[in-house]
XYZ file of C-alpha atoms in Angstrom:
567
model
C -1.321 -7.308 -35.703
C -3.285 -8.030 -32.423
C -4.059 -11.855 -31.683
C -7.514 -11.039 -30.991
C -8.066 -9.553 -34.068
C -6.456 -12.493 -35.945
C -8.562 -14.710 -34.391
C -11.903 -12.710 -34.761
C -11.202 -13.256 -38.789
C -10.523 -16.978 -38.602
C -14.150 -17.543 -36.545
C -16.046 -15.083 -38.754
C -14.572 -17.355 -41.462
C -15.013 -20.557 -40.541
C -18.803 -19.465 -39.045
C -19.358 -18.708 -42.729
C -18.718 -22.443 -43.915
C -20.501 -23.843 -40.838
C -23.523 -22.415 -41.238
C -23.314 -24.286 -44.992
C -23.666 -27.646 -43.172
C -26.417 -29.692 -43.400
C -27.452 -32.176 -40.850
C -30.761 -33.753 -41.432
C -32.311 -30.567 -42.692
C -30.883 -28.607 -40.075
C -27.875 -26.050 -39.072
C -26.757 -27.336 -35.546
C -22.999 -26.929 -36.984
C -23.511 -22.972 -37.859
C -25.849 -22.189 -34.587
C -23.234 -23.557 -32.399
C -19.902 -22.010 -33.744
C -22.406 -18.723 -33.870
C -22.743 -19.201 -30.028
C -19.392 -19.916 -29.015
C -18.210 -16.612 -31.224
C -21.345 -15.101 -29.573
C -19.524 -15.670 -25.739
C -16.214 -15.408 -26.639
C -14.090 -12.305 -25.853
C -13.634 -11.866 -29.902
C -15.206 -9.105 -31.795
C -18.746 -10.230 -32.542
C -20.517 -7.515 -35.173
C -18.623 -8.557 -37.986
C -19.231 -12.520 -37.507
C -23.023 -11.438 -37.063
C -23.073 -9.681 -40.762
C -20.835 -12.043 -42.539
C -22.550 -15.689 -40.970
C -25.696 -13.798 -42.143
C -25.421 -12.899 -45.545
C -23.717 -17.066 -45.770
C -26.860 -18.358 -44.128
C -29.018 -16.263 -46.954
C -26.731 -17.425 -49.930
C -27.261 -21.332 -49.139
C -30.359 -21.276 -47.331
C -32.703 -19.337 -49.702
C -34.734 -16.493 -48.429
C -37.376 -18.059 -45.978
C -35.318 -20.590 -43.779
C -32.428 -17.606 -44.128
C -34.851 -15.668 -42.238
C -35.669 -18.264 -39.346
C -31.743 -18.830 -38.718
C -31.289 -14.789 -38.785
C -33.706 -14.849 -36.403
C -32.362 -17.164 -34.230
C -28.669 -15.536 -34.508
C -30.371 -12.222 -33.603
C -31.875 -14.196 -30.153
C -28.691 -15.758 -29.203
C -26.479 -12.180 -29.252
C -29.567 -10.700 -27.566
C -29.651 -13.387 -24.945
C -26.008 -13.336 -24.186
C -25.332 -9.621 -24.477
C -27.881 -9.454 -21.657
C -26.230 -12.285 -19.768
C -22.805 -10.802 -20.004
C -23.325 -7.445 -18.920
C -20.313 -6.047 -17.574
C -17.898 -8.754 -18.340
C -16.499 -9.239 -22.314
C -17.168 -13.171 -22.552
C -19.120 -15.110 -20.365
C -18.905 -18.882 -19.450
C -18.216 -21.298 -22.336
C -20.790 -24.098 -20.813
C -23.665 -21.143 -20.341
C -23.192 -19.706 -24.017
C -23.441 -22.701 -25.459
C -27.064 -23.845 -23.264
C -28.268 -20.766 -24.606
C -27.569 -21.355 -27.870
C -28.631 -25.060 -28.478
C -32.145 -24.038 -26.167
C -32.739 -21.173 -28.190
C -31.946 -22.852 -31.851
C -34.692 -25.832 -30.290
C -36.981 -23.306 -29.466
C -36.902 -22.043 -32.907
C -36.962 -24.719 -34.532
C -40.001 -26.455 -32.680
C -41.783 -23.668 -33.311
C -40.996 -23.630 -37.067
C -42.184 -27.370 -36.825
C -45.379 -26.784 -34.994
C -46.500 -23.931 -37.771
C -45.944 -26.408 -40.168
C -48.481 -28.513 -38.657
C -45.909 -31.713 -39.470
C -47.830 -34.697 -39.640
C -44.961 -37.215 -37.995
C -42.488 -34.394 -36.377
C -39.279 -35.941 -35.619
C -38.227 -35.038 -31.935
C -35.853 -37.579 -31.835
C -34.004 -36.186 -34.108
C -33.913 -32.805 -32.974
C -33.208 -33.423 -29.968
C -29.797 -34.532 -31.058
C -29.012 -31.722 -33.431
C -29.750 -29.902 -30.018
C -27.440 -31.869 -28.247
C -25.402 -31.423 -31.538
C -25.735 -27.539 -31.191
C -24.608 -27.531 -27.772
C -21.397 -29.835 -28.135
C -19.747 -27.671 -31.111
C -20.314 -24.450 -29.442
C -18.475 -25.978 -26.179
C -15.686 -27.712 -28.563
C -15.613 -24.315 -30.533
C -15.267 -22.313 -27.642
C -12.374 -24.076 -26.004
C -10.222 -23.516 -29.315
C -10.982 -20.415 -28.871
C -9.717 -19.725 -25.976
C -6.726 -22.104 -26.217
C -5.388 -19.787 -29.151
C -5.750 -16.833 -27.058
C -3.929 -18.518 -23.791
C -1.253 -20.065 -26.678
C -1.051 -16.400 -28.290
C -0.225 -14.635 -25.011
C 2.541 -16.979 -24.159
C 4.122 -16.607 -27.480
C 3.727 -12.949 -27.539
C 4.707 -12.840 -23.258
C 7.132 -15.096 -22.884
C 9.963 -13.614 -24.286
C 9.334 -10.590 -22.518
C 8.430 -11.801 -19.205
C 11.997 -13.874 -18.920
C 13.613 -10.764 -20.227
C 12.386 -8.798 -16.920
C 12.507 -11.758 -15.022
C 16.466 -11.966 -16.479
C 16.697 -8.372 -15.227
C 15.144 -8.767 -12.132
C 17.368 -11.235 -10.949
C 20.409 -8.850 -12.088
C 19.288 -6.226 -10.100
C 18.986 -8.207 -6.834
C 22.317 -9.878 -7.087
C 23.398 -6.630 -7.292
C 21.155 -4.989 -4.015
C 22.313 -8.103 -2.454
C 26.468 -7.135 -2.813
C 25.769 -3.654 -1.768
C 24.065 -5.122 1.560
C 27.065 -7.578 1.943
C 29.795 -4.522 1.655
C 27.862 -2.467 4.161
C 27.491 -6.015 6.502
C 31.472 -5.947 5.754
C 32.180 -1.756 6.753
C 30.091 -2.532 9.884
C 31.577 -5.697 11.209
C 35.251 -3.872 10.370
C 34.557 -0.635 11.846
C 33.368 -2.084 15.011
C 36.588 -4.334 15.147
C 38.412 -1.105 15.025
C 36.389 -0.096 17.839
C 36.989 -3.116 20.013
C 40.749 -3.092 19.176
C 41.100 0.714 20.281
C 39.368 0.258 23.567
C 41.641 -3.009 24.532
C 44.859 -0.294 23.042
C 43.377 2.209 24.992
C 43.535 0.032 28.802
C 46.748 -1.378 27.754
C 48.707 1.915 26.058
C 49.859 4.485 28.719
C 48.637 8.488 27.855
C 51.674 10.232 25.841
C 52.649 13.882 26.610
C 52.768 16.420 24.285
C 55.890 17.112 23.064
C 59.076 15.628 20.721
C 59.192 11.932 22.303
C 61.601 10.659 19.632
C 64.679 7.996 21.681
C 63.132 8.468 24.978
C 62.478 5.179 26.482
C 58.171 5.355 27.343
C 58.963 4.595 31.005
C 60.506 7.916 30.895
C 57.688 9.763 29.714
C 56.157 12.165 32.645
C 52.657 10.692 33.122
C 50.394 13.441 33.286
C 46.625 12.947 34.973
C 44.788 15.082 33.677
C 46.531 14.216 29.784
C 45.689 10.812 31.105
C 41.789 11.582 31.725
C 41.642 13.677 27.899
C 42.810 11.100 26.289
C 40.900 8.475 27.294
C 37.882 10.628 27.227
C 38.216 11.179 23.610
C 39.560 7.843 22.740
C 35.880 6.971 24.467
C 34.640 9.354 21.975
C 36.325 7.916 18.713
C 34.550 4.559 20.076
C 31.089 5.959 20.594
C 31.344 7.086 17.088
C 32.459 4.184 14.888
C 29.752 2.177 17.294
C 27.388 4.285 15.901
C 28.345 4.474 12.129
C 28.750 1.062 12.016
C 25.253 0.846 13.510
C 23.928 3.002 10.570
C 25.910 0.691 8.045
C 24.112 -2.347 9.242
C 20.653 -1.308 9.382
C 21.943 0.558 5.970
C 22.412 -3.756 4.761
C 19.232 -5.090 6.794
C 17.144 -2.791 4.610
C 18.573 -3.769 1.240
C 18.394 -7.328 2.045
C 15.108 -6.882 3.018
C 14.501 -5.074 -0.382
C 15.304 -8.489 -2.120
C 13.010 -10.132 -0.932
C 9.327 -10.655 -2.162
C 7.742 -7.097 -1.035
C 5.042 -7.572 -3.762
C 3.063 -9.943 -4.960
C 1.392 -9.784 -9.005
C -2.440 -9.893 -8.658
C -4.043 -11.463 -12.077
C -7.397 -8.928 -12.944
C -8.437 -11.111 -15.571
C -9.089 -10.709 -19.375
C -12.319 -10.018 -18.456
C -12.198 -7.264 -15.873
C -9.445 -5.360 -17.649
C -11.865 -5.343 -20.837
C -14.540 -3.714 -18.659
C -12.139 -1.516 -16.882
C -10.699 -0.524 -20.892
C -14.525 0.104 -22.406
C -15.343 1.891 -18.966
C -12.281 4.482 -19.099
C -12.847 5.108 -22.689
C -16.626 5.505 -22.134
C -15.612 8.405 -19.610
C -12.391 9.817 -22.176
C -9.223 8.208 -20.602
C -7.003 5.940 -22.847
C -5.564 2.645 -21.085
C -2.554 1.467 -21.723
C -0.916 -0.640 -19.283
C -2.198 -1.684 -15.483
C -0.281 -4.119 -12.923
C -2.089 -5.005 -9.657
C 0.269 -6.188 -6.668
C -0.553 -7.160 -2.658
C 1.979 -5.676 -0.572
C 3.537 -7.111 2.644
C 0.549 -5.707 4.528
C -2.190 -7.396 2.167
C -3.146 -4.771 0.747
C -3.667 -4.255 -3.099
C -2.044 -1.254 -5.223
C -3.159 -0.858 -8.401
C -0.191 0.712 -11.007
C -2.078 2.579 -14.352
C -0.438 3.587 -16.776
C -3.307 5.911 -18.984
C -3.923 9.363 -20.959
C -6.532 12.116 -21.268
C -8.428 11.635 -24.981
C -7.993 14.618 -27.116
C -10.509 17.228 -26.470
C -11.474 15.185 -22.722
C -11.322 16.893 -19.379
C -10.693 14.183 -16.812
C -9.901 14.416 -12.897
C -8.442 11.933 -10.952
C -11.700 11.703 -8.830
C -13.350 10.401 -12.110
C -10.303 7.424 -12.175
C -11.131 6.629 -8.468
C -14.230 6.119 -9.347
C -13.659 3.909 -12.667
C -10.955 1.765 -10.787
C -13.735 1.191 -7.123
C -15.892 -0.062 -9.833
C -13.964 -2.376 -11.395
C -12.507 -4.065 -8.189
C -15.924 -3.137 -6.053
C -13.624 -2.202 -3.936
C -12.785 2.165 -2.468
C -9.385 3.036 -4.321
C -7.943 6.195 -3.573
C -5.155 7.667 -5.315
C -1.608 8.313 -3.248
C -0.293 11.180 -2.727
C 1.230 13.653 -5.014
C -0.201 12.248 -8.303
C -2.491 15.633 -9.245
C -6.121 16.344 -9.825
C -5.930 15.919 -13.154
C -5.332 13.074 -15.981
C -2.348 14.970 -18.269
C -2.743 14.846 -22.272
C 0.215 12.185 -22.514
C 0.901 9.004 -20.868
C 1.558 8.972 -17.001
C 1.047 5.800 -14.487
C -1.112 6.088 -11.347
C -0.695 4.670 -8.306
C -4.126 3.752 -6.258
C -4.215 1.700 -2.678
C -6.879 0.651 -1.341
C -8.735 2.819 0.633
C -8.472 2.017 4.560
C -11.420 1.616 6.653
C -10.434 4.465 9.357
C -9.425 8.102 9.391
C -7.987 10.272 12.089
C -8.153 13.459 13.220
C -5.876 15.122 15.747
C -5.762 18.386 17.612
C -2.856 19.737 20.233
C -2.645 22.907 23.093
C 0.605 23.453 23.980
C 2.297 26.625 26.174
C 6.189 27.726 27.222
C 7.436 27.465 30.396
C 6.597 30.303 32.549
C 4.900 31.978 29.225
C 8.046 31.918 26.831
C 6.733 32.021 23.130
C 9.045 28.833 22.063
C 8.269 25.827 23.612
C 10.833 22.529 23.662
C 8.254 20.403 22.812
C 6.893 19.221 19.158
C 4.712 16.631 17.632
C 4.043 15.368 14.392
C 0.498 13.617 12.983
C 1.569 12.975 9.549
C -0.379 10.005 7.618
C 1.995 7.913 5.278
C 1.795 6.455 1.924
C 1.366 2.662 3.973
C -1.969 3.269 4.921
C -0.415 4.351 8.098
C -0.780 7.323 11.041
C 2.271 8.396 12.588
C 1.531 9.925 15.690
C 4.450 11.532 17.938
C 5.278 14.058 20.798
C 9.047 14.780 21.628
C 10.409 16.815 24.561
C 13.643 18.413 24.182
C 15.534 18.525 27.451
C 15.634 21.645 28.833
C 13.335 24.379 27.550
C 13.763 27.581 24.792
C 14.921 27.585 21.206
C 18.129 24.458 21.727
C 14.584 22.135 23.406
C 12.672 23.378 20.109
C 15.540 22.832 17.393
C 16.524 19.243 18.956
C 13.269 17.431 19.483
C 12.516 19.652 15.983
C 15.541 17.093 14.062
C 14.178 13.939 15.899
C 10.447 14.579 14.570
C 11.958 15.358 11.184
C 13.744 12.829 10.826
C 11.511 10.159 11.942
C 9.277 11.940 9.178
C 11.970 11.217 6.432
C 12.594 7.636 7.709
C 9.207 6.493 7.819
C 8.051 8.002 4.779
C 11.156 6.452 3.058
C 9.789 2.955 4.228
C 12.132 2.084 6.768
C 10.818 0.772 9.880
C 9.933 1.981 12.955
C 12.628 -0.036 14.549
C 15.316 0.883 12.152
C 14.635 4.970 11.607
C 14.812 4.964 16.290
C 17.880 3.007 15.752
C 18.963 5.041 13.195
C 18.362 8.538 14.729
C 19.084 7.221 18.351
C 23.301 6.673 16.354
C 22.812 10.323 15.077
C 22.313 11.641 18.842
C 25.177 9.503 19.665
C 27.580 11.091 17.505
C 27.213 14.599 18.075
C 26.418 14.208 21.688
C 28.744 17.194 22.216
C 26.447 19.265 20.428
C 23.075 17.994 20.593
C 21.688 16.895 24.351
C 18.866 13.560 24.674
C 15.375 14.003 23.606
C 12.587 11.852 24.642
C 9.994 10.487 22.093
C 6.651 9.214 22.340
C 5.354 7.376 19.317
C 1.931 5.724 17.733
C 1.785 4.062 14.622
C -2.024 3.700 13.606
C -2.950 1.080 10.515
C -5.946 2.278 9.448
C -7.117 -0.604 7.690
C -7.135 -2.975 10.642
C -7.511 0.014 13.892
C -4.206 -1.582 15.605
C -1.730 0.955 17.258
C 1.613 -0.053 17.620
C 3.266 2.111 21.002
C 6.758 2.620 21.170
C 8.192 5.060 24.227
C 11.689 6.114 24.404
C 11.947 8.679 27.277
C 8.567 9.525 26.968
C 5.527 10.145 29.966
C 2.403 8.372 29.831
C 0.203 7.542 26.749
C -3.681 7.095 27.163
C -6.470 5.622 25.664
C -9.946 6.686 26.238
C -12.902 4.342 24.998
C -16.087 5.768 25.863
C -16.251 5.328 29.878
C -12.942 3.848 30.033
C -9.532 5.299 30.405
C -6.351 2.712 29.697
C -2.699 4.038 30.460
C 0.399 3.006 28.501
C 3.940 3.769 30.887
C 7.114 2.958 30.216
C 10.726 3.505 31.692
C 13.010 3.966 29.148
C 16.005 6.066 28.604
C 15.933 9.264 26.122
C 17.157 8.962 22.743
C 21.303 9.754 22.491
C 21.911 8.279 26.103
C 22.873 4.770 24.907
C 24.561 3.281 22.262
C 21.373 1.022 22.431
C 18.418 2.694 21.982
C 15.938 1.642 25.024
C 12.684 1.438 23.380
C 9.461 -0.237 25.263
C 6.472 -0.854 22.907
C 2.530 -1.851 22.933
C -0.139 -2.828 20.929
C -3.715 -1.807 21.286
C -6.725 -2.253 19.367
C -8.381 0.730 18.427
C -12.314 0.991 17.605
C -14.395 3.670 16.098
C -14.453 7.262 18.809
C -11.652 6.080 20.471
C -9.151 8.901 21.815
C -5.362 8.384 21.762
C -3.783 11.101 24.131
C 0.417 12.015 24.319
C 1.383 14.129 27.072
C 5.444 15.387 27.471
C 6.531 15.323 31.172
C 5.652 18.808 31.381
C 1.748 17.907 31.905
C 2.030 15.283 33.783
C 5.202 16.756 36.159
C 2.599 19.948 36.874
C 0.100 17.814 38.508
C 0.628 17.885 42.352
C -0.570 14.433 43.325
C 0.958 10.945 44.219
C -0.731 9.213 41.186
C -0.546 11.310 38.788
C -2.016 8.942 35.988
C -4.892 8.300 37.793
C -5.548 11.877 38.494
C -4.671 12.359 34.340
C -7.523 9.759 34.222
C -10.007 11.630 36.137
C -9.514 15.001 34.392
C -10.081 13.284 30.662
C -13.124 11.023 32.260
C -14.551 14.614 32.995
C -14.214 15.983 29.192
C -17.122 14.633 27.190
C -16.112 16.734 24.335
C -15.628 14.656 20.754
C -13.379 17.429 18.771
C -9.776 16.516 19.734
C -8.785 19.959 19.133
C -11.274 21.331 22.430
C -9.987 17.990 24.381
C -6.477 19.074 23.897
C -7.477 22.598 25.071
C -9.208 21.138 28.161
C -6.862 19.305 29.136
C -4.097 22.105 29.413
C -6.358 24.351 30.819
C -7.023 21.909 33.919
C -3.555 21.400 34.280
C -2.696 24.449 34.373
C -5.622 24.958 37.011
C -4.517 22.441 38.946
C -0.953 23.841 39.068
C -2.028 27.171 40.168
C -0.776 28.762 37.048
C 2.460 27.874 37.293
C 4.337 26.695 34.452
C 7.472 25.115 35.426
C 8.190 23.068 32.170
C 7.226 23.297 28.717
C 3.818 21.383 28.078
C 2.082 19.971 25.251
C -0.691 18.290 24.534
C -2.312 15.547 22.010
C -5.311 14.567 21.200
C -6.296 12.029 18.409
C -9.612 10.472 17.396
C -10.298 7.430 15.197
C -13.053 6.969 13.802
C -14.543 4.135 10.873
C -15.297 5.155 7.877
C -18.101 2.846 7.544
C -19.960 3.382 11.295
């Protein structure tokens, strides 16, 4: 049986016995026990009925009616003091019970017109009521805490043991990846040494021939060197991929989440609120992630005959925690009839809207420039523009592949740096078929408003804030040109109404000015619209006008506006 109900039944029996204790014609013990029960998280109504019947049986009708009135007053006051909580502070409950009981006794003395009322004795009785209530409350609390340890300790230890087993397995896998990475890298280094020392062999049968007699062909030697170099590049790229996987798995073994104790009172309040809304709560876990944001994982179902939406669940969680929470993506709009676990996360402080405008070279229908604006599950927004080398369908597919890989890796939980290194390794391995591509990336934290910029062979990015423009530049090589990806980073705090403007190389190259960034800043200052789509279109129109209609390269403009929800 549930520990709460067992303790409740025991408290009812204790209360029924306590109201029979006579201390100098008063009943402080019974009132103290009753106050403790009313202040606790136990089941309360049966206590009032059982103790009330016991009062009438022992004290008679008139005195029993007086104590029933005291008990009713204590219950009513504590119900109002409790408000949304299931229990109140033990000291507050004891004080309320003692004062109400004392006020009733003093009123009774005044109405009876006693000649020599014993106020000193009554004061001691009130103090005894207060003390008994405190002691009883602490006994009840100790029993409930003990019950939790007895009931939950074993499963907690089992869960911890399973957690340790899986953590060790992940560490072993990570170590294996790391060893494989080092082995492949060593093979690559040995191949490099052999390439230098070993002469190129000609085609054909060389059995029984001295290597000094083998004719050396400069063309064949060149081909061999190229292929050996390609092999070493591929091995280095694969070694990099395995190394990154090792780092990611090791990162999984660190404490990414911290459990948050929501408290019994809050959990009972939420359980009752969900019940009133037509939902049945089975389990709830609150976690604080590595970025300091709370996440709620709640297992619930809709009660029989009830139709409940996810918006109602968001409202209940938000009211319970005093912060705005929203449902994670792909969780559905309807609470199911069977138990399901739903994930809710603190709602961010900012939101982002974006707009784009682009055109192909010389009016071509296909542009090699691509973009993405993606809200991640982590409460961040990914902004990115990729410019494929050249133009047309081939450049489009290459820039599209960069952004697709970036989206998948970022949504999979990879860090920005790891994602870019893995994408670069893919381009290195397939360098025969894939040309390098530039990547301009920004990660906006929707909780803090900080944007982390990363540029790999990309053109200038602009940040507009009212009448102020900042240019973010970099001189790095595109993806797929070097084994170690060359990226430059910068972080900027964005505020309500700021705009981030990303453009492809074709936009900047179309400006026939020495200081291209300054001219671009002047264009941005002349645009007063706050609609990102209109801004993007106006910027592209001005650039085309400046180039006298010439479109020597693909052009793309993306504008992202940041707004504070509370502004």
